[in-house]
Short mmCIF file of N, CA, C and O in Angstrom, two decimals:
data_model
loop_
_atom_site.label_atom_id
_atom_site.label_comp_id
_atom_site.label_asym_id
_atom_site.label_seq_id
_atom_site.Cartn_x
_atom_site.Cartn_y
_atom_site.Cartn_z
N MET A 1 -6.42 -0.68 9.08
CA MET A 1 -6.06 0.62 8.50
C MET A 1 -4.19 0.19 9.25
O MET A 1 -3.27 0.37 7.47
N ARG A 2 -3.69 -0.70 9.01
CA ARG A 2 -2.50 -1.22 9.15
C ARG A 2 -1.91 -1.59 7.28
O ARG A 2 -0.87 -1.23 7.20
N VAL A 3 -3.21 -2.78 6.92
CA VAL A 3 -3.26 -2.92 5.22
C VAL A 3 -3.31 -1.26 4.89
O VAL A 3 -2.32 -1.62 4.19
N ALA A 4 -3.87 -0.37 4.83
CA ALA A 4 -3.69 0.51 4.78
C ALA A 4 -3.02 1.20 4.14
O ALA A 4 -2.09 1.79 3.43
N GLU A 5 -2.02 1.12 5.50
CA GLU A 5 -0.92 1.60 5.42
C GLU A 5 0.09 1.40 4.81
O GLU A 5 0.61 2.17 3.67
N THR A 6 0.49 0.34 5.09
CA THR A 6 1.56 -1.22 4.02
C THR A 6 1.40 -0.55 2.82
O THR A 6 2.54 -0.26 1.63
N ARG A 7 0.43 -0.90 1.90
CA ARG A 7 0.06 -0.54 0.98
C ARG A 7 0.29 1.44 0.48
O ARG A 7 0.30 1.08 -0.42
N ALA A 8 -0.85 1.85 0.76
CA ALA A 8 0.17 3.28 0.60
C ALA A 8 2.20 3.06 0.71
O ALA A 8 2.28 4.59 -0.29
N VAL A 9 2.25 2.93 2.16
CA VAL A 9 3.80 3.34 2.11
C VAL A 9 5.04 2.23 0.22
O VAL A 9 5.43 2.63 -0.32
N ASN A 10 3.97 0.86 -0.08
CA ASN A 10 4.26 0.80 -1.41
C ASN A 10 4.19 0.91 -2.37
O ASN A 10 4.93 1.10 -3.02
N ARG A 11 3.17 1.73 -2.09
CA ARG A 11 3.04 3.00 -3.37
C ARG A 11 4.01 3.57 -3.69
O ARG A 11 4.13 4.14 -4.89
N ALA A 12 4.13 4.27 -2.10
CA ALA A 12 5.19 5.28 -2.71
C ALA A 12 6.22 4.77 -2.50
O ALA A 12 6.95 5.47 -3.74
N LEU A 13 7.09 3.68 -2.88
CA LEU A 13 8.31 3.30 -2.59
C LEU A 13 8.11 3.11 -4.21
O LEU A 13 9.35 3.41 -4.75
N ARG A 14 7.38 2.08 -4.55
CA ARG A 14 6.69 1.94 -6.13
C ARG A 14 7.25 3.55 -6.67
O ARG A 14 8.00 3.04 -7.90
N LYS A 15 6.35 4.05 -6.19
CA LYS A 15 6.30 5.56 -7.48
C LYS A 15 7.55 6.10 -7.63
O LYS A 15 7.63 6.38 -8.28
N ALA A 16 8.33 6.24 -5.78
CA ALA A 16 9.58 6.94 -6.08
C ALA A 16 10.55 6.66 -6.82
O ALA A 16 11.75 7.08 -7.13
N TYR A 17 10.63 4.73 -7.31
CA TYR A 17 11.53 4.26 -8.18
C TYR A 17 11.24 3.25 -9.28
O TYR A 17 12.16 3.34 -10.10
N GLY A 18 10.28 4.87 -9.39
CA GLY A 18 9.47 4.43 -10.81
C GLY A 18 9.43 2.26 -12.19
O GLY A 18 9.55 2.07 -12.74
N ILE A 19 9.55 1.78 -9.99
CA ILE A 19 8.47 0.59 -11.12
C ILE A 19 7.40 0.05 -10.72
O ILE A 19 6.00 0.80 -10.39
N GLY A 20 6.96 -0.20 -12.07
CA GLY A 20 4.93 -0.14 -12.20
C GLY A 20 5.33 -1.53 -11.89
O GLY A 20 4.43 -2.71 -12.20
N LEU A 21 4.99 -1.78 -11.33
CA LEU A 21 4.80 -3.34 -10.25
C LEU A 21 3.56 -3.63 -8.65
O LEU A 21 4.15 -2.59 -8.43
N SER A 22 2.95 -4.59 -8.96
CA SER A 22 1.84 -4.03 -8.32
C SER A 22 2.36 -4.95 -6.53
O SER A 22 3.21 -5.48 -6.78
N SER A 23 2.38 -4.95 -5.89
CA SER A 23 3.65 -5.34 -4.57
C SER A 23 2.39 -6.92 -4.30
O SER A 23 1.64 -6.98 -4.73
N VAL A 24 2.49 -7.60 -2.49
CA VAL A 24 2.04 -8.35 -3.19
C VAL A 24 0.99 -8.93 -2.15
O VAL A 24 0.70 -9.38 -1.99
N GLU A 25 1.43 -7.31 -1.42
CA GLU A 25 -0.33 -6.92 0.48
C GLU A 25 -1.25 -5.86 -0.08
O GLU A 25 -2.11 -7.14 -0.35
N GLU A 26 -0.96 -6.01 -1.99
CA GLU A 26 -2.16 -5.70 -2.68
C GLU A 26 -2.54 -6.41 -3.50
O GLU A 26 -3.46 -6.91 -4.03
N LEU A 27 -1.33 -7.63 -4.11
CA LEU A 27 -2.50 -8.22 -4.80
C LEU A 27 -3.36 -9.61 -3.76
O LEU A 27 -3.56 -10.73 -4.62
N GLY A 28 -2.75 -9.88 -2.39
CA GLY A 28 -3.57 -10.84 -1.48
C GLY A 28 -3.61 -12.11 -2.02
O GLY A 28 -2.25 -12.40 -2.35
N SER A 29 -3.81 -12.96 -1.44
CA SER A 29 -4.33 -14.29 -1.02
C SER A 29 -4.48 -14.95 -2.74
O SER A 29 -5.13 -15.20 -3.11
N GLN A 30 -3.07 -15.83 -3.04
CA GLN A 30 -3.17 -17.24 -3.79
C GLN A 30 -4.19 -17.62 -4.06
O GLN A 30 -4.73 -18.49 -4.89
N SER A 31 -4.41 -17.91 -3.37
CA SER A 31 -4.27 -19.93 -3.06
C SER A 31 -6.55 -19.16 -3.42
O SER A 31 -6.83 -19.98 -3.54
N SER A 32 -7.67 -17.94 -2.82
CA SER A 32 -8.12 -18.52 -3.56
C SER A 32 -8.29 -17.18 -4.01
O SER A 32 -8.05 -16.43 -4.59
N ALA A 33 -9.89 -17.05 -4.96
CA ALA A 33 -9.83 -16.41 -6.24
C ALA A 33 -10.76 -15.31 -4.53
O ALA A 33 -11.54 -15.29 -4.80
N PRO A 34 -10.31 -13.52 -6.05
CA PRO A 34 -10.61 -12.27 -5.71
C PRO A 34 -12.31 -12.92 -5.72
O PRO A 34 -12.41 -13.03 -6.94
N SER A 35 -13.10 -12.29 -4.57
CA SER A 35 -14.05 -11.84 -4.25
C SER A 35 -14.73 -10.72 -5.40
O SER A 35 -14.83 -9.79 -5.38
N PRO A 36 -16.15 -10.73 -5.88
CA PRO A 36 -16.80 -9.25 -6.46
C PRO A 36 -16.19 -8.26 -5.97
O PRO A 36 -15.95 -7.29 -5.82
N THR A 37 -16.71 -8.89 -4.36
CA THR A 37 -17.09 -7.80 -3.64
C THR A 37 -15.93 -7.29 -2.10
O THR A 37 -15.82 -6.37 -1.51
N ASP A 38 -14.88 -8.11 -2.62
CA ASP A 38 -13.08 -7.59 -2.03
C ASP A 38 -13.30 -6.43 -2.45
O ASP A 38 -13.09 -5.62 -4.05
N ASN A 39 -13.43 -5.13 -1.66
CA ASN A 39 -12.82 -3.81 -2.18
C ASN A 39 -11.78 -3.99 -2.47
O ASN A 39 -11.35 -3.07 -2.87
N HIS A 40 -10.28 -4.69 -2.46
CA HIS A 40 -8.60 -4.02 -2.47
C HIS A 40 -8.62 -5.03 -3.56
O HIS A 40 -7.76 -4.97 -3.84
N ALA A 41 -9.77 -5.78 -4.02
CA ALA A 41 -8.39 -6.83 -5.34
C ALA A 41 -8.18 -5.76 -6.69
O ALA A 41 -8.59 -4.01 -7.39
N ARG A 42 -7.66 -5.94 -7.37
CA ARG A 42 -6.63 -5.96 -8.34
C ARG A 42 -6.93 -6.13 -9.43
O ARG A 42 -6.94 -7.88 -9.10
N PRO A 43 -6.78 -5.14 -11.41
CA PRO A 43 -6.58 -5.73 -11.82
C PRO A 43 -5.80 -6.05 -12.32
O PRO A 43 -4.59 -6.50 -11.55
N SER A 44 -5.65 -7.67 -13.38
CA SER A 44 -4.92 -8.57 -13.24
C SER A 44 -3.21 -7.73 -14.22
O SER A 44 -2.05 -8.44 -13.68
N LYS A 45 -4.33 -7.07 -15.11
CA LYS A 45 -2.82 -6.48 -15.46
C LYS A 45 -2.23 -5.47 -14.48
O LYS A 45 -2.43 -4.60 -13.86
N PRO A 46 -0.61 -5.34 -13.96
CA PRO A 46 0.40 -4.43 -13.47
C PRO A 46 0.14 -2.52 -14.00
O PRO A 46 0.19 -3.12 -15.29
N CYS A 47 -0.48 -2.10 -12.21
CA CYS A 47 -0.22 -0.54 -13.05
C CYS A 47 1.55 0.14 -13.58
O CYS A 47 2.29 0.64 -12.27
N ALA A 48 1.24 0.20 -15.01
CA ALA A 48 2.47 0.28 -15.19
C ALA A 48 2.52 1.88 -15.33
O ALA A 48 3.50 2.98 -16.04
N SER A 49 2.08 2.86 -14.80
CA SER A 49 1.50 4.34 -15.52
C SER A 49 2.52 5.40 -14.93
O SER A 49 2.35 6.24 -15.44
N ASN A 50 2.61 4.80 -13.71
CA ASN A 50 3.34 5.65 -12.68
C ASN A 50 2.88 6.69 -12.46
O ASN A 50 3.94 7.34 -12.63
N GLY A 51 1.23 7.09 -13.02
CA GLY A 51 1.13 8.04 -12.44
C GLY A 51 0.60 8.99 -13.19
O GLY A 51 -0.14 9.68 -13.85
N SER A 52 0.89 7.47 -14.73
CA SER A 52 0.09 8.64 -16.07
C SER A 52 -0.56 7.85 -16.84
O SER A 52 -0.70 7.01 -16.35
N SER A 53 -1.65 8.98 -18.04
CA SER A 53 -2.75 8.69 -18.30
C SER A 53 -2.51 7.59 -19.17
O SER A 53 -3.28 6.68 -20.02
N ASN A 54 -1.16 7.63 -20.08
CA ASN A 54 -0.87 7.17 -21.23
C ASN A 54 0.20 5.00 -21.21
O ASN A 54 -0.52 4.86 -22.19
N GLY A 55 0.19 5.30 -19.79
CA GLY A 55 0.65 4.08 -19.79
C GLY A 55 1.94 4.14 -19.78
O GLY A 55 2.87 3.22 -19.77
N HIS A 56 2.43 5.28 -20.04
CA HIS A 56 4.43 6.10 -20.01
C HIS A 56 4.58 6.07 -18.78
O HIS A 56 3.74 6.76 -18.17
N PRO A 57 6.14 5.99 -18.46
CA PRO A 57 6.55 6.91 -17.33
C PRO A 57 6.40 8.51 -17.13
O PRO A 57 6.75 8.70 -18.90
N ARG A 58 5.92 9.33 -16.39
CA ARG A 58 6.71 10.24 -16.68
C ARG A 58 7.62 11.12 -17.24
O ARG A 58 8.96 9.57 -16.71
N LEU A 59 7.44 12.34 -17.89
CA LEU A 59 9.18 12.73 -17.53
C LEU A 59 10.45 12.97 -17.05
O LEU A 59 11.54 12.71 -15.92
N ARG A 60 9.81 13.36 -15.71
CA ARG A 60 9.96 13.57 -14.37
C ARG A 60 10.67 12.34 -13.90
O ARG A 60 11.71 12.01 -13.12
N ASP A 61 9.84 10.84 -13.78
CA ASP A 61 9.99 9.90 -13.40
C ASP A 61 11.32 9.71 -14.35
O ASP A 61 12.62 8.64 -13.81
N LYS A 62 10.80 8.95 -15.52
CA LYS A 62 12.64 9.71 -15.87
C LYS A 62 13.86 9.32 -15.91
O LYS A 62 14.67 9.51 -16.34
N LEU A 63 13.78 10.82 -15.73
CA LEU A 63 15.02 12.26 -15.71
C LEU A 63 15.68 11.66 -14.42
O LEU A 63 16.50 10.71 -14.60
N CYS A 64 15.01 10.85 -14.03
CA CYS A 64 14.99 10.05 -12.53
C CYS A 64 15.55 9.59 -12.04
O CYS A 64 16.85 9.46 -11.85
N LEU A 65 15.20 8.71 -12.98
CA LEU A 65 15.73 7.46 -12.82
C LEU A 65 17.48 7.10 -14.42
O LEU A 65 18.27 6.50 -13.59
N LEU A 66 17.84 8.03 -15.13
CA LEU A 66 18.29 8.35 -15.42
C LEU A 66 19.68 8.69 -14.70
O LEU A 66 21.11 8.85 -14.13
N ILE A 67 19.58 10.06 -13.25
CA ILE A 67 20.06 10.06 -12.88
C ILE A 67 20.80 9.55 -11.67
O ILE A 67 21.91 9.05 -11.37
N ARG A 68 19.57 8.93 -11.19
CA ARG A 68 20.50 7.68 -10.09
C ARG A 68 21.15 6.44 -11.20
O ARG A 68 22.25 5.87 -10.38
N LYS A 69 20.52 6.49 -12.20
CA LYS A 69 21.36 5.02 -13.17
C LYS A 69 22.44 4.50 -12.82
O LYS A 69 23.87 5.11 -13.41
N TYR A 70 22.97 6.93 -13.58
CA TYR A 70 24.20 6.40 -14.45
C TYR A 70 25.44 7.94 -12.96
O TYR A 70 25.45 8.40 -12.98
N GLU A 71 24.10 8.45 -11.38
CA GLU A 71 25.02 9.17 -10.50
C GLU A 71 25.28 10.15 -11.30
O GLU A 71 25.48 10.34 -11.10
N LEU A 72 24.14 10.91 -11.50
CA LEU A 72 24.22 12.13 -11.56
C LEU A 72 24.11 13.30 -10.78
O LEU A 72 22.81 13.08 -9.25
N ASP A 73 24.50 14.44 -10.69
CA ASP A 73 23.55 14.98 -9.93
C ASP A 73 22.95 16.34 -9.90
O ASP A 73 23.08 16.90 -11.20
N PRO A 74 21.78 15.98 -9.51
CA PRO A 74 20.83 16.64 -10.32
C PRO A 74 21.08 17.82 -10.00
O PRO A 74 19.61 18.77 -11.69
N ALA A 75 20.84 18.76 -9.62
CA ALA A 75 20.78 20.26 -9.32
C ALA A 75 21.34 20.59 -10.91
O ALA A 75 20.88 21.69 -12.13
N LEU A 76 22.89 20.49 -11.36
CA LEU A 76 23.59 20.88 -11.76
C LEU A 76 22.65 19.49 -13.75
O LEU A 76 22.76 20.29 -14.49
N VAL A 77 21.77 19.03 -13.50
CA VAL A 77 20.84 18.41 -14.63
C VAL A 77 19.79 18.94 -15.18
O VAL A 77 19.89 19.58 -16.25
N LYS A 78 19.60 19.80 -14.30
CA LYS A 78 18.73 20.70 -13.94
C LYS A 78 17.90 22.47 -14.79
O LYS A 78 18.88 23.21 -15.45
N LEU A 79 20.26 22.52 -14.44
CA LEU A 79 20.73 22.70 -15.07
C LEU A 79 21.19 23.18 -16.88
O LEU A 79 20.66 24.43 -17.63
N TYR A 80 21.62 21.71 -16.61
CA TYR A 80 21.76 21.38 -17.82
C TYR A 80 20.75 21.73 -18.75
O TYR A 80 20.22 21.23 -20.33
N ALA A 81 19.26 21.36 -18.77
CA ALA A 81 18.20 21.07 -18.99
C ALA A 81 17.15 22.04 -19.48
O ALA A 81 17.47 22.24 -20.28
N ALA A 82 17.65 23.26 -18.66
CA ALA A 82 17.25 24.42 -18.84
C ALA A 82 17.55 24.98 -19.44
O ALA A 82 17.10 25.85 -20.79
N ASP A 83 19.19 24.68 -19.78
CA ASP A 83 19.92 24.83 -21.06
C ASP A 83 19.93 24.87 -22.27
O ASP A 83 19.77 25.25 -23.00
N PHE A 84 20.63 23.43 -22.45
CA PHE A 84 19.47 22.57 -23.05
C PHE A 84 17.70 23.23 -24.47
O PHE A 84 18.08 23.61 -25.06
N CYS A 85 17.47 23.49 -23.08
CA CYS A 85 15.92 23.88 -24.17
C CYS A 85 16.02 25.11 -23.90
O CYS A 85 14.85 26.33 -24.50
N GLY A 86 16.46 26.15 -23.18
CA GLY A 86 16.58 27.32 -23.45
C GLY A 86 15.83 28.16 -23.24
O GLY A 86 15.30 28.86 -23.80
N THR A 87 15.68 28.39 -21.83
CA THR A 87 14.38 28.58 -20.74
C THR A 87 15.21 28.68 -19.88
O THR A 87 16.45 27.96 -19.44
N GLU A 88 14.70 29.58 -18.77
CA GLU A 88 14.77 30.53 -17.21
C GLU A 88 15.45 29.40 -16.50
O GLU A 88 16.67 28.79 -16.02
N ALA A 89 14.18 27.88 -16.41
CA ALA A 89 14.44 27.57 -15.95
C ALA A 89 13.11 26.31 -16.45
O ALA A 89 12.12 25.79 -17.43
N LEU A 90 13.51 24.80 -15.78
CA LEU A 90 12.69 23.71 -16.65
C LEU A 90 11.85 23.21 -17.23
O LEU A 90 11.62 23.59 -18.22
N ARG A 91 10.99 24.09 -16.13
CA ARG A 91 8.99 24.21 -15.76
C ARG A 91 9.07 24.92 -16.97
O ARG A 91 7.75 25.40 -17.24
N ASP A 92 9.90 25.93 -17.36
CA ASP A 92 9.31 27.23 -18.88
C ASP A 92 9.37 26.35 -20.18
O ASP A 92 8.70 26.36 -21.12
N ALA A 93 10.25 24.87 -20.04
CA ALA A 93 10.90 23.82 -21.75
C ALA A 93 8.99 23.87 -22.23
O ALA A 93 8.27 23.09 -20.68
N SER A 94 8.97 23.81 -22.92
CA SER A 94 7.54 23.12 -23.43
C SER A 94 8.13 21.57 -23.65
O SER A 94 9.43 20.43 -23.06
N ARG A 95 6.81 20.29 -23.08
CA ARG A 95 7.07 18.62 -23.61
C ARG A 95 7.80 17.97 -23.95
O ARG A 95 8.29 17.42 -23.86
N ASP A 96 7.97 19.18 -26.10
CA ASP A 96 8.99 17.57 -26.73
C ASP A 96 10.34 19.03 -26.11
O ASP A 96 10.64 17.82 -26.66
N LEU A 97 10.63 19.52 -25.87
CA LEU A 97 11.98 20.11 -25.40
C LEU A 97 12.21 19.04 -24.69
O LEU A 97 14.04 18.39 -24.49
N VAL A 98 11.96 19.28 -23.11
CA VAL A 98 11.82 17.55 -22.19
C VAL A 98 12.36 16.68 -22.40
O VAL A 98 13.26 15.93 -22.27
N GLU A 99 12.01 16.48 -23.85
CA GLU A 99 11.65 14.51 -24.15
C GLU A 99 12.69 14.44 -24.98
O GLU A 99 13.47 13.72 -24.53
N ALA A 100 13.37 15.45 -25.81
CA ALA A 100 15.14 15.78 -26.42
C ALA A 100 15.37 15.68 -25.10
O ALA A 100 16.70 15.41 -25.68
N PHE A 101 15.99 16.39 -24.93
CA PHE A 101 17.06 15.83 -23.19
C PHE A 101 17.24 15.49 -23.25
O PHE A 101 17.99 14.56 -22.80
N ILE A 102 16.44 14.34 -23.06
CA ILE A 102 16.04 12.88 -21.80
C ILE A 102 16.59 12.27 -22.80
O ILE A 102 17.79 11.46 -21.79
N SER A 103 15.60 12.27 -23.67
CA SER A 103 16.44 11.14 -25.27
C SER A 103 18.39 11.18 -25.11
O SER A 103 18.50 10.74 -25.08
N ALA A 104 17.84 12.88 -25.79
CA ALA A 104 20.43 13.38 -25.55
C ALA A 104 21.07 12.88 -24.46
O ALA A 104 21.99 12.52 -24.80
N LEU A 105 20.46 12.67 -22.81
CA LEU A 105 20.90 13.00 -21.70
C LEU A 105 21.47 11.43 -21.97
O LEU A 105 22.72 10.83 -20.90
N ALA A 106 20.28 11.03 -22.04
CA ALA A 106 20.85 8.86 -21.55
C ALA A 106 21.70 8.52 -23.10
O ALA A 106 22.64 8.11 -22.78
N GLU A 107 21.81 9.34 -24.36
CA GLU A 107 22.11 8.53 -25.42
C GLU A 107 23.75 9.28 -24.72
O GLU A 107 25.32 8.52 -24.91
N GLU A 108 24.22 10.53 -23.64
CA GLU A 108 25.01 10.95 -24.30
C GLU A 108 25.85 10.44 -22.47
O GLU A 108 27.09 10.67 -22.74
N ALA A 109 24.61 10.01 -21.26
CA ALA A 109 25.14 9.56 -20.42
C ALA A 109 25.93 7.84 -20.75
O ALA A 109 26.82 7.15 -20.38
N ALA A 110 25.39 7.07 -22.11
CA ALA A 110 25.57 6.11 -22.07
C ALA A 110 27.32 5.56 -23.23
O ALA A 110 27.96 4.89 -23.02
N LYS A 111 27.19 6.97 -23.73
CA LYS A 111 28.34 6.73 -24.73
C LYS A 111 29.42 7.05 -24.38
O LYS A 111 30.31 6.83 -23.99
N ASP A 112 29.09 8.24 -22.45
CA ASP A 112 30.56 8.95 -22.90
C ASP A 112 30.54 9.96 -21.19
O ASP A 112 29.94 10.56 -21.51
N ARG A 113 30.42 8.55 -20.41
CA ARG A 113 29.21 9.57 -19.18
C ARG A 113 30.29 10.59 -18.44
O ARG A 113 30.38 11.44 -18.06
N ALA A 114 31.62 9.91 -18.82
CA ALA A 114 33.07 10.95 -17.77
C ALA A 114 32.67 12.07 -18.63
O ALA A 114 33.12 13.41 -18.13
N GLY A 115 32.34 13.02 -19.60
CA GLY A 115 32.48 13.48 -21.03
C GLY A 115 30.94 14.73 -19.84
O GLY A 115 31.06 15.51 -20.30
N LEU A 116 29.93 13.54 -20.12
CA LEU A 116 28.62 14.26 -19.34
C LEU A 116 29.09 14.84 -17.94
O LEU A 116 28.57 16.39 -18.09
N ILE A 117 30.10 14.44 -17.31
CA ILE A 117 30.35 14.63 -15.95
C ILE A 117 31.45 16.20 -15.99
O ILE A 117 30.28 17.04 -15.76
N CYS A 118 31.65 16.80 -17.49
CA CYS A 118 32.76 17.54 -17.15
C CYS A 118 31.21 17.88 -17.55
O CYS A 118 31.50 19.30 -17.54
N LYS A 119 31.20 18.15 -18.45
CA LYS A 119 29.86 19.05 -19.11
C LYS A 119 29.19 19.56 -18.28
O LYS A 119 28.60 20.80 -17.44
N LEU A 120 28.99 18.63 -16.18
CA LEU A 120 27.66 19.46 -15.86
C LEU A 120 27.56 19.86 -14.80
O LEU A 120 28.07 20.80 -14.14
N ASN A 121 30.10 19.97 -14.49
CA ASN A 121 30.71 20.76 -13.69
C ASN A 121 30.76 21.33 -13.76
O ASN A 121 30.98 22.76 -13.11
N SER A 122 30.92 21.77 -15.34
CA SER A 122 30.87 23.54 -16.12
C SER A 122 29.23 24.34 -15.41
O SER A 122 29.75 25.52 -15.68
N TYR A 123 28.33 23.51 -15.38
CA TYR A 123 27.86 24.20 -14.91
C TYR A 123 27.58 24.26 -12.85
O TYR A 123 26.58 25.47 -12.95
N ASN A 124 28.43 23.24 -12.48
CA ASN A 124 28.01 24.48 -11.09
C ASN A 124 29.58 25.61 -10.63
O ASN A 124 29.10 26.31 -10.12
N GLN A 125 30.56 25.42 -12.11
CA GLN A 125 31.53 26.73 -12.28
C GLN A 125 30.73 28.02 -12.18
O GLN A 125 30.87 29.39 -11.84
N LEU A 126 29.01 27.86 -13.24
CA LEU A 126 29.28 28.84 -14.46
C LEU A 126 28.00 29.27 -12.72
O LEU A 126 27.80 30.79 -12.77
N GLN A 127 27.80 28.94 -12.12
CA GLN A 127 26.48 28.22 -11.26
C GLN A 127 27.51 28.92 -10.14
O GLN A 127 27.30 30.34 -9.03
N GLU A 128 28.47 29.09 -9.50
CA GLU A 128 29.68 29.42 -8.22
C GLU A 128 29.75 31.41 -9.12
O GLU A 128 30.03 32.03 -7.70
N VAL A 129 30.32 31.20 -10.00
CA VAL A 129 30.15 33.65 -10.54
C VAL A 129 29.12 33.34 -10.04
O VAL A 129 29.50 35.29 -9.57
N LYS A 130 27.53 33.12 -10.10
CA LYS A 130 26.26 33.87 -10.04
C LYS A 130 26.26 34.24 -8.76
O LYS A 130 26.90 33.80 -8.22
N PRO A 131 26.52 35.31 -9.32
CA PRO A 131 26.18 36.47 -7.16
C PRO A 131 24.46 35.55 -6.68
O PRO A 131 23.80 35.38 -6.66
#
């Protein structure tokens, strides 16, 4: 039970931080070869899918990583994303628009983080004006 709990916690942390590697506990002992009867044996290839079926991180995870990397306000990024995609809420936007937004946000943050912060703060002011 303890081993299962440790694995679950490690998987949750890896997913939260977008890490596509397995933990030591999940790999098992390196001194013994895994037997075919091992229920916890993992493939030798690390799981980099992060919950996605195509092997790439999900869009939400990419966006979360950008927000953490550049220390952006998630609520303001969400408002900016909805405006960028031309929708009331981000969840209403198409996948292609969200991908375009994430690419644009990454470029903007890398090129001029201060300018991006100013743009995001303008969404904060608009939110305060609304009832």
